mmCIF file of C-alpha atoms in Angstrom:
data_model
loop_
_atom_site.group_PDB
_atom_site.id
_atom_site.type_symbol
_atom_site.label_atom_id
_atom_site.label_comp_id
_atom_site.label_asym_id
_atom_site.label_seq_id
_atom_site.Cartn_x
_atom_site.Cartn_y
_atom_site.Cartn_z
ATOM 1 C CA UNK A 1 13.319 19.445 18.030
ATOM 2 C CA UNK A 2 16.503 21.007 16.663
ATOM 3 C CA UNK A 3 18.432 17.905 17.445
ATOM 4 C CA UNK A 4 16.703 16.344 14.493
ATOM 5 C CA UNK A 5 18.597 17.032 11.137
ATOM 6 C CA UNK A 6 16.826 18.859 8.660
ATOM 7 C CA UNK A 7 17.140 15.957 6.230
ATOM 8 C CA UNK A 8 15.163 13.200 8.274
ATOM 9 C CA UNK A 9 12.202 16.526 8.921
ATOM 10 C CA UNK A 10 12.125 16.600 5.125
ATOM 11 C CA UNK A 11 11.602 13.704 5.075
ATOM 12 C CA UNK A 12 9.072 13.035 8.204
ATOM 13 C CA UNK A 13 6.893 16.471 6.191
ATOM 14 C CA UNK A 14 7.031 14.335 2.607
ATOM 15 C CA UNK A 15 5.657 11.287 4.988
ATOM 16 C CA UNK A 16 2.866 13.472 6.518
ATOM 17 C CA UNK A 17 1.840 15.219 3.554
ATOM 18 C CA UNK A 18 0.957 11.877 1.391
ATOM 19 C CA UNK A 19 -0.932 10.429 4.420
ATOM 20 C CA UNK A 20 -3.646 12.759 2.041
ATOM 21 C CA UNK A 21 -3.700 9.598 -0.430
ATOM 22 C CA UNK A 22 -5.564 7.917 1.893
ATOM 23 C CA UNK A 23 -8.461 11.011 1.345
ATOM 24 C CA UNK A 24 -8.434 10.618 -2.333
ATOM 25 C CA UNK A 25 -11.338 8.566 -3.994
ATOM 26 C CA UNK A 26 -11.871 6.418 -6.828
ATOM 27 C CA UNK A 27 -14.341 5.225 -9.475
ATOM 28 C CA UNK A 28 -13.815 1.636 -8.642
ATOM 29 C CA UNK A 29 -15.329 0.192 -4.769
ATOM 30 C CA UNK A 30 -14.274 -2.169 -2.891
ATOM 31 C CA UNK A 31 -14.836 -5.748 -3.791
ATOM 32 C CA UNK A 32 -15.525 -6.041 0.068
ATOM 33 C CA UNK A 33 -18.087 -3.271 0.425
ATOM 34 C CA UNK A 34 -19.780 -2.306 -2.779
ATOM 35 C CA UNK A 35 -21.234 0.271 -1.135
ATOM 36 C CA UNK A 36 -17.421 2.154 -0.648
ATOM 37 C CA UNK A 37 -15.653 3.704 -2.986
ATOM 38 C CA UNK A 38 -11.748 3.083 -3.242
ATOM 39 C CA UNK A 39 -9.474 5.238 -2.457
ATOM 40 C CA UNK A 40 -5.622 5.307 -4.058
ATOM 41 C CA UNK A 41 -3.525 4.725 -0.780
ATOM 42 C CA UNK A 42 -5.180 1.257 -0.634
ATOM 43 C CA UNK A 43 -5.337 0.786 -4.750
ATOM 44 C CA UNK A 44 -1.521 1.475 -5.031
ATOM 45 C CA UNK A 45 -1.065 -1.196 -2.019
ATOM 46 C CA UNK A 46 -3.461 -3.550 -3.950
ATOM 47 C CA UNK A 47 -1.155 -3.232 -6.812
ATOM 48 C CA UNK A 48 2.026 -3.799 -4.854
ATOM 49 C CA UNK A 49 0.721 -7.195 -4.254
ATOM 50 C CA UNK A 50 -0.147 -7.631 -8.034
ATOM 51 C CA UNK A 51 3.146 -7.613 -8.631
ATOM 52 C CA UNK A 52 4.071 -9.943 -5.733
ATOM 53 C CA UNK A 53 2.037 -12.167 -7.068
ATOM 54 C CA UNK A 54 1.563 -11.744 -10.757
ATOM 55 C CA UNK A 55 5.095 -11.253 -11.460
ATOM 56 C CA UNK A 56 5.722 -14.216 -13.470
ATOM 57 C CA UNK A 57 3.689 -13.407 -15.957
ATOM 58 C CA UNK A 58 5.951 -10.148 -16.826
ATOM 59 C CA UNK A 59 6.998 -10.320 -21.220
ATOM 60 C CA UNK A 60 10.452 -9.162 -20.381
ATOM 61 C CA UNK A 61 13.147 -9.680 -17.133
ATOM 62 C CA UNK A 62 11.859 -7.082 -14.424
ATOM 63 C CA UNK A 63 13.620 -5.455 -11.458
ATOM 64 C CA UNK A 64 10.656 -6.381 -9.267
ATOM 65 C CA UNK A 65 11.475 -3.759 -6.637
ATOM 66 C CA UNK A 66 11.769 -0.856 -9.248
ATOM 67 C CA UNK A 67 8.089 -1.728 -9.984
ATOM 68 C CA UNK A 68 6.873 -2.218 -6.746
ATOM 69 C CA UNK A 69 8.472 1.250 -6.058
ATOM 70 C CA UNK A 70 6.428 3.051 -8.780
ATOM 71 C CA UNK A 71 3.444 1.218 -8.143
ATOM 72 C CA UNK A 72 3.274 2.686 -4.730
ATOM 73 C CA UNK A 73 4.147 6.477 -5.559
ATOM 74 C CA UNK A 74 2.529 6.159 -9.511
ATOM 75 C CA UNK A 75 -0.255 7.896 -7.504
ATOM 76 C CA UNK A 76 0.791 10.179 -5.069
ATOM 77 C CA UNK A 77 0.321 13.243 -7.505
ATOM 78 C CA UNK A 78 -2.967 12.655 -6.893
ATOM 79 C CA UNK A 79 -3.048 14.329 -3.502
ATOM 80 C CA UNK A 80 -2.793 17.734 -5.782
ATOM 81 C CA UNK A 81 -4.420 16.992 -9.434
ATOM 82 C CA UNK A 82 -7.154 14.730 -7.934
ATOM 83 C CA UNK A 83 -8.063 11.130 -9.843
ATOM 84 C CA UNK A 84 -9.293 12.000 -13.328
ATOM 85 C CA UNK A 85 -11.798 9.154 -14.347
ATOM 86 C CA UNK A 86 -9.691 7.701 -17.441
ATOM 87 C CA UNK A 87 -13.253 7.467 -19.319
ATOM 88 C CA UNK A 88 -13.792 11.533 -18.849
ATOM 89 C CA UNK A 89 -12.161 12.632 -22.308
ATOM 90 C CA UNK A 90 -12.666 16.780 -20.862
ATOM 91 C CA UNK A 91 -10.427 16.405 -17.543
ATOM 92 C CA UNK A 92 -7.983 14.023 -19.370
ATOM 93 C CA UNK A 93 -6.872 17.323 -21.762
ATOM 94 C CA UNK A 94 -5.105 18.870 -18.633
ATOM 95 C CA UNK A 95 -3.953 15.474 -16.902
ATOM 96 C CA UNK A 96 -0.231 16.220 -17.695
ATOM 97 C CA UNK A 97 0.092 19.668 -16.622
ATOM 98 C CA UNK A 98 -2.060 19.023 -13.363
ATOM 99 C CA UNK A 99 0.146 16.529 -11.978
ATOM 100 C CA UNK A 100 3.447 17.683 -13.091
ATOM 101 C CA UNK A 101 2.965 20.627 -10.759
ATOM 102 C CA UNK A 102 1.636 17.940 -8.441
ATOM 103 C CA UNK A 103 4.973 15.969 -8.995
ATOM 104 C CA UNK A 104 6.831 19.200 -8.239
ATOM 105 C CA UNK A 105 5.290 20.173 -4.434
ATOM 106 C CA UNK A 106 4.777 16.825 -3.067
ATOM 107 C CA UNK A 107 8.226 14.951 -4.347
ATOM 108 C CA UNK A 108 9.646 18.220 -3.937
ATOM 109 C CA UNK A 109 9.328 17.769 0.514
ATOM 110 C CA UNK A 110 11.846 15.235 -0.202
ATOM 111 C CA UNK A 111 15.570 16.037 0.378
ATOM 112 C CA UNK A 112 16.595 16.592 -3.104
ATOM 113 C CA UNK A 113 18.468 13.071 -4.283
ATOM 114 C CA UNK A 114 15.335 11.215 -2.894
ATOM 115 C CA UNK A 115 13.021 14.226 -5.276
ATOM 116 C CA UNK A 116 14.982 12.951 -7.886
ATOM 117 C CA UNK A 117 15.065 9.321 -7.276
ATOM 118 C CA UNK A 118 10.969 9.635 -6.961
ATOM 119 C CA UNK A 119 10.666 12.072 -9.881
ATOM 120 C CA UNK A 120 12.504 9.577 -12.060
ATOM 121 C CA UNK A 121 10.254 6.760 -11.062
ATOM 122 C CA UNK A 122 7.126 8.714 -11.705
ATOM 123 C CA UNK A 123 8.279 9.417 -15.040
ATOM 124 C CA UNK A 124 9.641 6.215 -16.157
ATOM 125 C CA UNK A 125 6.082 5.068 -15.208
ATOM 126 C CA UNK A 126 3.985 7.562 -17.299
ATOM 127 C CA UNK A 127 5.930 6.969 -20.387
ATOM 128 C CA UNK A 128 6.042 3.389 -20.360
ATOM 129 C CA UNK A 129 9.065 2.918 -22.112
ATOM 130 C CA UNK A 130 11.105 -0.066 -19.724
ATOM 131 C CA UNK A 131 9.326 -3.603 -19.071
ATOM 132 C CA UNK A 132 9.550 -2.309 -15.125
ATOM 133 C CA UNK A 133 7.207 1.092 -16.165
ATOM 134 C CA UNK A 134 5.207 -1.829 -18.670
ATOM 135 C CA UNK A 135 4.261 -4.614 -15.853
ATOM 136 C CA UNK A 136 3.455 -2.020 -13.711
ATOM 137 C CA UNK A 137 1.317 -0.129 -16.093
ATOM 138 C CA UNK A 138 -0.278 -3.774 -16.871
ATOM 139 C CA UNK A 139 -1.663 -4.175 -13.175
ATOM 140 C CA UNK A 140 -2.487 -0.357 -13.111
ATOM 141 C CA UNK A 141 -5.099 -1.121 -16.166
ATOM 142 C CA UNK A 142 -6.163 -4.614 -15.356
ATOM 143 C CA UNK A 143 -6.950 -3.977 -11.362
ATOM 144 C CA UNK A 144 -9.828 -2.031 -11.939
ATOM 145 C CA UNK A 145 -10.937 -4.259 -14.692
ATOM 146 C CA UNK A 146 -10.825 -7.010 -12.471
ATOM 147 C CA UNK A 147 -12.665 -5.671 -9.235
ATOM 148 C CA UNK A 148 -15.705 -4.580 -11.997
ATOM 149 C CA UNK A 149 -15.501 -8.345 -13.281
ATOM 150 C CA UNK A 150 -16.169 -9.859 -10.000
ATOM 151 C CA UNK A 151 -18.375 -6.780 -8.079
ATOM 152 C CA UNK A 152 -20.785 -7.737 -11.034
ATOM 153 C CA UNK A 153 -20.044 -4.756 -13.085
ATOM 154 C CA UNK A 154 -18.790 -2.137 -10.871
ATOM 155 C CA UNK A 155 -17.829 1.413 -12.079
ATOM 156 C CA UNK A 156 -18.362 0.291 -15.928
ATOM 157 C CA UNK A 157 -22.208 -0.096 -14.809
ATOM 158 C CA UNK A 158 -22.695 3.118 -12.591
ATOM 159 C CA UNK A 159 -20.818 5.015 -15.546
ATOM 160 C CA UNK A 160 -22.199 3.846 -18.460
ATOM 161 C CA UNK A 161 -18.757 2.541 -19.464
ATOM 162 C CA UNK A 162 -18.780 0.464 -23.275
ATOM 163 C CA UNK A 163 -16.447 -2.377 -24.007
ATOM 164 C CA UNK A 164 -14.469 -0.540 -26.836
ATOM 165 C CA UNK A 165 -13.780 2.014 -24.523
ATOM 166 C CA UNK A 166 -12.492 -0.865 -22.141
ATOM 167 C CA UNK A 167 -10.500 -2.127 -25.012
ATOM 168 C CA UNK A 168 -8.467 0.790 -25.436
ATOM 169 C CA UNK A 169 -7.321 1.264 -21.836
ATOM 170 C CA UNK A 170 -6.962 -2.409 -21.891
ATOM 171 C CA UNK A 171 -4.009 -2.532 -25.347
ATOM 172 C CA UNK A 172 -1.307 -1.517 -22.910
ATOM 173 C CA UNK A 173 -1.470 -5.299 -20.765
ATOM 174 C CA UNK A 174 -0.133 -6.675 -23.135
ATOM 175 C CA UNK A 175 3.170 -4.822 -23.435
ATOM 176 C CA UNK A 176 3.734 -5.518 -19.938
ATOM 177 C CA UNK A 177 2.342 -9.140 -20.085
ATOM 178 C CA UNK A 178 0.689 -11.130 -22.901
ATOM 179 C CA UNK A 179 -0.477 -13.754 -20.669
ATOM 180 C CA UNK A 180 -2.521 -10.568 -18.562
ATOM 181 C CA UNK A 181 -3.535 -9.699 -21.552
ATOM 182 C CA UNK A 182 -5.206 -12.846 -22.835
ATOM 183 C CA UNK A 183 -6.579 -13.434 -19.479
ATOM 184 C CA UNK A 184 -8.282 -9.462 -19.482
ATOM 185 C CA UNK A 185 -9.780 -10.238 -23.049
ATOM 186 C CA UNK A 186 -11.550 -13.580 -21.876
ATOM 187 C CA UNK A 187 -12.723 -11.462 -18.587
ATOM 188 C CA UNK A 188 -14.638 -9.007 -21.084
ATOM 189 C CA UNK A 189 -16.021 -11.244 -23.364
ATOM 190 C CA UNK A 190 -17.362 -12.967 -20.221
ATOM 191 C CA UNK A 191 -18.642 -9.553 -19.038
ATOM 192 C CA UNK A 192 -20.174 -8.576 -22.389
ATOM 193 C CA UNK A 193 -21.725 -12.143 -22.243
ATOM 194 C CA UNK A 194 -23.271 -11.805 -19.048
ATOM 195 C CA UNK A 195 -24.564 -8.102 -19.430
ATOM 196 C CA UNK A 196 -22.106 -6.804 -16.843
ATOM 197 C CA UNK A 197 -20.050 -4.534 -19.359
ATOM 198 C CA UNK A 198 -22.405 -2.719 -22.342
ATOM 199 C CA UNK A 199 -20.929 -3.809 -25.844
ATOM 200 C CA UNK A 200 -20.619 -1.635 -28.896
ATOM 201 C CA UNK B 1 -13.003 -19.436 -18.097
ATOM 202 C CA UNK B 2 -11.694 -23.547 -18.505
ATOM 203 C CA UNK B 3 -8.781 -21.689 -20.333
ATOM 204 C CA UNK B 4 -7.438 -20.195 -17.100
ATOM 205 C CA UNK B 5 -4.820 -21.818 -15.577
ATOM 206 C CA UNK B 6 -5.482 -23.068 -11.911
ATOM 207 C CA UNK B 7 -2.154 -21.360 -10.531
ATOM 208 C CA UNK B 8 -3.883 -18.006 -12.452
ATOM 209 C CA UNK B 9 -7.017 -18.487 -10.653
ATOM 210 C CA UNK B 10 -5.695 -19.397 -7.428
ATOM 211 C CA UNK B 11 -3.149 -15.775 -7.547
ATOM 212 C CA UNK B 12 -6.599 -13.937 -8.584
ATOM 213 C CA UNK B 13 -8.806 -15.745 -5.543
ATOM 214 C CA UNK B 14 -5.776 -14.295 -3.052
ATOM 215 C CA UNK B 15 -5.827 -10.619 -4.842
ATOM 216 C CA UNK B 16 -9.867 -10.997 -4.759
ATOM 217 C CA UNK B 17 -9.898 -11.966 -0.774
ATOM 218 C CA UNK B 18 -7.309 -9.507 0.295
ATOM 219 C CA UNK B 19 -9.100 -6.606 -0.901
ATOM 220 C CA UNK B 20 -11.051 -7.085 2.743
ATOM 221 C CA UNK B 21 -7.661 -5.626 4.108
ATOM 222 C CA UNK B 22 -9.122 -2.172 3.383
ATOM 223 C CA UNK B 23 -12.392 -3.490 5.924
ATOM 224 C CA UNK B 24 -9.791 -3.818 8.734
ATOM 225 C CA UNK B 25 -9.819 -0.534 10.860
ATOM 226 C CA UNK B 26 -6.914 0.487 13.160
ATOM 227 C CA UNK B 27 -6.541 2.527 16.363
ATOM 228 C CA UNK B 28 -4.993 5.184 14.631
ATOM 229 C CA UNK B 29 -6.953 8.167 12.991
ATOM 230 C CA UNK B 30 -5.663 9.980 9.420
ATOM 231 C CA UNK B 31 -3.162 12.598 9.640
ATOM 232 C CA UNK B 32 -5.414 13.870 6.748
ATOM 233 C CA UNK B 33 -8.651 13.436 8.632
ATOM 234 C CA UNK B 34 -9.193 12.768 12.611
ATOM 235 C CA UNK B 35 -12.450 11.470 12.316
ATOM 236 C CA UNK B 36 -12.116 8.688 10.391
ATOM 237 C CA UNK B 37 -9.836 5.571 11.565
ATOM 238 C CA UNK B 38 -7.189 4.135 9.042
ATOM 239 C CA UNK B 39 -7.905 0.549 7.743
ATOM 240 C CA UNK B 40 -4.638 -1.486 7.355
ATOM 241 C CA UNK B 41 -4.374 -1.363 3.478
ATOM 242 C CA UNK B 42 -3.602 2.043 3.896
ATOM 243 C CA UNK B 43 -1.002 1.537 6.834
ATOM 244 C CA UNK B 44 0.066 -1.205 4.789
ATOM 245 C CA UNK B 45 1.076 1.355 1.835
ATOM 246 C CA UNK B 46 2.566 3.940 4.066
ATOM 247 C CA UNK B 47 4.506 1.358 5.407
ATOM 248 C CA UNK B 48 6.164 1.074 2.309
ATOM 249 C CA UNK B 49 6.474 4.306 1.686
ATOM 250 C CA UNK B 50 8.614 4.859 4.872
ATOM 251 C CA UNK B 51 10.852 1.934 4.120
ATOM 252 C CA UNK B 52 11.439 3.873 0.662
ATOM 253 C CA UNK B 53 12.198 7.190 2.417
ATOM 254 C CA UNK B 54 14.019 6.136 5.631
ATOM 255 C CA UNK B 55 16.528 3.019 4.395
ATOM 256 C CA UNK B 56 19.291 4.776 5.075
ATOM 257 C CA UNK B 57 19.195 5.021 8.713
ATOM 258 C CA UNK B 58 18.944 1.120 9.204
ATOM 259 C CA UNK B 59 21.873 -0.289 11.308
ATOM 260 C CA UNK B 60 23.001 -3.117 8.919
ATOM 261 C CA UNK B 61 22.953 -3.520 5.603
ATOM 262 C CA UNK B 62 19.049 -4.927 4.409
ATOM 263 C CA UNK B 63 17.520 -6.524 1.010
ATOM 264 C CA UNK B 64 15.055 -3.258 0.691
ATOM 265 C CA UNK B 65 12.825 -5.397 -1.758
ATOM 266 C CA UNK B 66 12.557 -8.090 1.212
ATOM 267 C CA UNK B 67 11.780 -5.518 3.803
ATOM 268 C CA UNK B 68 8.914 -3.830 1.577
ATOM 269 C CA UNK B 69 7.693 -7.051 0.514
ATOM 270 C CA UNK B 70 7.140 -7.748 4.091
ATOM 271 C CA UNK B 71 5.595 -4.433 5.788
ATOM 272 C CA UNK B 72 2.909 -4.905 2.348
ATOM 273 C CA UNK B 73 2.132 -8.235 3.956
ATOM 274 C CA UNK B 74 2.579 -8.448 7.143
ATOM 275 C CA UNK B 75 -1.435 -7.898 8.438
ATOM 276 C CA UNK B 76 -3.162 -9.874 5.384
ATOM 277 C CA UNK B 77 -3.689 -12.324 8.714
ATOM 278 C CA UNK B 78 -5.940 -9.143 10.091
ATOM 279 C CA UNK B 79 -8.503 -10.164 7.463
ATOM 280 C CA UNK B 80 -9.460 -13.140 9.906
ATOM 281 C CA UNK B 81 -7.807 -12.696 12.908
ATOM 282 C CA UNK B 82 -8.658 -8.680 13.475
ATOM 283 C CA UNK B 83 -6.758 -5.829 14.467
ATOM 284 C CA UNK B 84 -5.377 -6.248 17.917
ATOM 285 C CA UNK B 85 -4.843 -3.169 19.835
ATOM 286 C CA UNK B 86 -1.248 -3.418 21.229
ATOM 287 C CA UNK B 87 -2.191 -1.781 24.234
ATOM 288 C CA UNK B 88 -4.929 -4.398 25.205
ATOM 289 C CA UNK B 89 -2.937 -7.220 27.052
ATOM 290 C CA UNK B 90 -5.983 -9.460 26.892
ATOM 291 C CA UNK B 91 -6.310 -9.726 23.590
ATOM 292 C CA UNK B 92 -2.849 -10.119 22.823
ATOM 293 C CA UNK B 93 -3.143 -13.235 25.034
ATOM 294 C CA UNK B 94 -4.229 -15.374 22.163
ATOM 295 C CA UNK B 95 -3.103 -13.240 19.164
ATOM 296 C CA UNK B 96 -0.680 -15.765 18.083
ATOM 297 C CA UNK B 97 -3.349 -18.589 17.235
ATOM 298 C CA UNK B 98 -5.266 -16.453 15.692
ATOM 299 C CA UNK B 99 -2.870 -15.262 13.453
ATOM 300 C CA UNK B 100 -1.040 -18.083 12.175
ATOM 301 C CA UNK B 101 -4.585 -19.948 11.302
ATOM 302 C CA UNK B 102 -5.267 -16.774 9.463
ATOM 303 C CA UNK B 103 -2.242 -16.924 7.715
ATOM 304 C CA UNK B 104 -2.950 -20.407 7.071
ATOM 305 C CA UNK B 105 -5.724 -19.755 5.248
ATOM 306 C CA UNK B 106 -5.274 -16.662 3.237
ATOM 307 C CA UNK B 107 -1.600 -17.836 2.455
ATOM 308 C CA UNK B 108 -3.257 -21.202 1.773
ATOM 309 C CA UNK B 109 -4.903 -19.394 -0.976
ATOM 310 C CA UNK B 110 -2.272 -19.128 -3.098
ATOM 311 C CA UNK B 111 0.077 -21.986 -5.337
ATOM 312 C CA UNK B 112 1.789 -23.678 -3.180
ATOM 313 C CA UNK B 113 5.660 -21.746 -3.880
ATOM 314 C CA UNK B 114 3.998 -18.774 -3.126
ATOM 315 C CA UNK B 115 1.997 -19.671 -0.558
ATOM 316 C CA UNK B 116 5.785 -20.822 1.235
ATOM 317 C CA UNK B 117 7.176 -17.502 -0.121
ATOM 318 C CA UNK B 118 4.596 -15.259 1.792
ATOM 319 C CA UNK B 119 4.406 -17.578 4.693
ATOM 320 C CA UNK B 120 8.100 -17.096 5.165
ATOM 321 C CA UNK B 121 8.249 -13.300 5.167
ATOM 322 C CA UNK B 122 5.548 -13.344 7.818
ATOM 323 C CA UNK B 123 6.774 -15.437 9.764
ATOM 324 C CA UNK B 124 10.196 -13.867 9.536
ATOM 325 C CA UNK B 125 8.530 -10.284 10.425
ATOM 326 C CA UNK B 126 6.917 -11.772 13.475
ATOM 327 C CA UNK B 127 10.737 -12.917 14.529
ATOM 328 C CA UNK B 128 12.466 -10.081 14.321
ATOM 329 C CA UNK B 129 15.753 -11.861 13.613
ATOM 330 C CA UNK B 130 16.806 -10.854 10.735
ATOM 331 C CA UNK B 131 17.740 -7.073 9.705
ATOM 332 C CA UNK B 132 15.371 -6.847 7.213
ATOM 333 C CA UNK B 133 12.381 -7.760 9.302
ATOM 334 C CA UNK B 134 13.790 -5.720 12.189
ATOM 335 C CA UNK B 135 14.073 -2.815 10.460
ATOM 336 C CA UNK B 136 10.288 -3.372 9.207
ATOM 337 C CA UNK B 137 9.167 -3.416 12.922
ATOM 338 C CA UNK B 138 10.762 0.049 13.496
ATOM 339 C CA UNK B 139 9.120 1.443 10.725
ATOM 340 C CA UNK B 140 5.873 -0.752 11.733
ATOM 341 C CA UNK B 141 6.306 0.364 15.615
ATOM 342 C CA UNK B 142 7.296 4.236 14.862
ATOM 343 C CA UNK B 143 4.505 5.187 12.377
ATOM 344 C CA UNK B 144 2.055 5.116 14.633
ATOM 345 C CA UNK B 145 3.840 7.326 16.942
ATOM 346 C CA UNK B 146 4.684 9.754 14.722
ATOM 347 C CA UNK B 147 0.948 10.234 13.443
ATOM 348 C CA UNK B 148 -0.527 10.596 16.826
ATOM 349 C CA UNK B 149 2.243 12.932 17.554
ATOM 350 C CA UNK B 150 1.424 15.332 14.589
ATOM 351 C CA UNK B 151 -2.000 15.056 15.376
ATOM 352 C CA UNK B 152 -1.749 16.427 19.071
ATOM 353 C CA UNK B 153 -2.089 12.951 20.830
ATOM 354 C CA UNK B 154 -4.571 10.640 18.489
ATOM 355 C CA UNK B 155 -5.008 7.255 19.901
ATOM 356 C CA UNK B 156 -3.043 7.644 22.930
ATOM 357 C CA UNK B 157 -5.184 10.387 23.933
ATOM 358 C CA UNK B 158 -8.090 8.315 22.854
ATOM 359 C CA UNK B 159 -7.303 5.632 25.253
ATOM 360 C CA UNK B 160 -5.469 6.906 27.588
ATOM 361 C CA UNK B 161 -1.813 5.597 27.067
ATOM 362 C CA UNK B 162 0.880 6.805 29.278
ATOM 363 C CA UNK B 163 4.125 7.099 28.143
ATOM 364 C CA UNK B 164 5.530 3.640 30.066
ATOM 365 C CA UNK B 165 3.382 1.371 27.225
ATOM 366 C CA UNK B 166 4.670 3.534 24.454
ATOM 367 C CA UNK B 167 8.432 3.057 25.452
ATOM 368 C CA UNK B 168 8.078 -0.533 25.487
ATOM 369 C CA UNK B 169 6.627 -0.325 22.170
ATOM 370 C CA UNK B 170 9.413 2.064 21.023
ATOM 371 C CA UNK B 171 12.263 -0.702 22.138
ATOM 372 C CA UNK B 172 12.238 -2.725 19.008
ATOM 373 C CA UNK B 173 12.774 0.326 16.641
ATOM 374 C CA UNK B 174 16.260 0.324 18.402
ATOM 375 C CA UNK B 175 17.346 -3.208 16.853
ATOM 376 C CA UNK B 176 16.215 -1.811 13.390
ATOM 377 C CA UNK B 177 17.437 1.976 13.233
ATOM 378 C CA UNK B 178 19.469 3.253 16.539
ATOM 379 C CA UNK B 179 19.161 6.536 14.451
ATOM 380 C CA UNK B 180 15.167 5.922 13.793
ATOM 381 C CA UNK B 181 14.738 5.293 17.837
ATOM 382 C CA UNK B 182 16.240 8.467 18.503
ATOM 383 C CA UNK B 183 14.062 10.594 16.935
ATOM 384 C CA UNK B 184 11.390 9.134 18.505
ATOM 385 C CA UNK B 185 12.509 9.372 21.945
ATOM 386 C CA UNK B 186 12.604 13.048 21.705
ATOM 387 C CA UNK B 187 9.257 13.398 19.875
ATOM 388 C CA UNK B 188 7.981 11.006 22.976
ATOM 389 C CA UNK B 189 9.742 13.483 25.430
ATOM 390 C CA UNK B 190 8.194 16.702 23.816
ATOM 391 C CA UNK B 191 4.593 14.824 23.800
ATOM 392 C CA UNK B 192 5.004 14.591 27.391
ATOM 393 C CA UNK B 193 5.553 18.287 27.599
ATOM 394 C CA UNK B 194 2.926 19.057 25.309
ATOM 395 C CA UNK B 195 0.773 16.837 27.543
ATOM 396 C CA UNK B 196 -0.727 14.881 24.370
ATOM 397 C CA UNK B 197 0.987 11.830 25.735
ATOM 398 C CA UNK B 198 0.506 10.968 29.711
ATOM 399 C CA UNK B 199 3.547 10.741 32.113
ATOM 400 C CA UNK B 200 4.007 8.135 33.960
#
């Protein structure tokens, strides 16, 4: 193997390593098997095609491929810090710290301008500060609200989930898109209505 | 819901039916775990992934948004039409059929620009003609590859491939990345002499 460059085995390692997203569960099942839990390889390609398709919709001019970038690797810290249910107020104190260090090992396999270019995109999507890290923050929160909606309830139900608490991970839509937003806020009161999401 | 827009509802149907993506199991194990077959959400996601990573080695210059776009897509038609083994000549007999009514349908799904728009990248995948979609099949074509070649033979092993099938596989990646197809000619010849691929 030494005719391959050490730049494409970087790269072949970082490739390997995140196959691990495929091993790392969610709250949320499928709407196709409610007896299977999600896991974030096939969430973050769910949300690619959010964007695909939802695009439109955006508040502000995007740079669709910048968000379909970070919607794919928003994620891949994951493989180290684990998914912290947003609801769990106890495991969301060391979120930040967790998948930094995350951020540094896996992004870190990469060949260092690609670290960079993935580090950047990571961060521009946790601080949601551009209408690219926005829209794709607004499919982040709304996908999972969604797949409860139709699987009759979904995670909110098995976890005992309340509609304020909904409402606050739900505020950020509507930076990224008001239209989302609207449409998310007739989804719960539809849920509340029909017993599927616990008001209060 | 009567204040949902129709095009809304239709792009929600499509991200509803889709999710059966993650139902569709390949040949192909995890890197992360051998005894549990990837669905093609997740190879969908990796896909995009290695299109992110491994641009730079594509022959001519490529639209990286159109190329992504397209490996995210380009087995929604699984959903109806199944995973077809590309080692089982039979069943590749009437593949082609089965596909484009698939794609007919799910595609059919969505407004009708869209529906045009995704029809169009499939259908340019399945050509090959442009750089864009070539370099897609290298990336589509080589993953596989490289995962049973990390781990020590996978679904080659499994049903007993010899290394004649893979090469004609491996001829597309050529057209995409002459770079890309060298690499995997020498992993191919050192899984020979590992003997997890068969001679022959």
């Amino acid at each position: 193997m030494e005719n391959i460059s050490m730049r494409l085995k970087q790269q072949l390692n970082f490739l390997y390593e995140i196959d691990k997203l495929k091993k790392i569960l969610r709250r949320s099942t499928l709407i196709a098997d409610p007896d299977r839990l999600e896991n974030t390889a096939e969430h973050s390609w769910h949300l690619g095609l959010y964007v695909m398709v939802l695009a439109e919709y955006t508040n502000a001019q995007i740079d669709i491929l910048r968000v379909i970038k970070m919607v794919l690797i928003h994620d891949i810290v994951e493989i180290d810090a684990g998914d912290t249910f947003c609801y769990d107020a106890e495991k969301n104190m060391d979120k930040g710290v967790r998948e930094q260090n995350a951020a540094n090992r896996l992004f870190g396999l990469l060949p260092d301008d690609q670290r960079d270019e993935f580090m950047n995109l990571w961060h521009e999507f946790e601080k949601r500060e551009t209408p690219e890290a926005r829209f794709a923050a607004s499919v982040d929160r709304m996908q999972p609200m969604l797949h409860n909606y139709v699987t009759g309830g979904g995670s909110w139900k098995r976890h005992g989930v309340k509609r304020h608490q909904v409402d606050e991970r739900r505020l950020p839509i509507a930076d990224g898109s008001e239209i989302l937003a609207d449409l998310i806020k007739t989804i719960l009161d539809d849920a509340v209505e029909k017993n599927i999401l616990q008001a209060g």
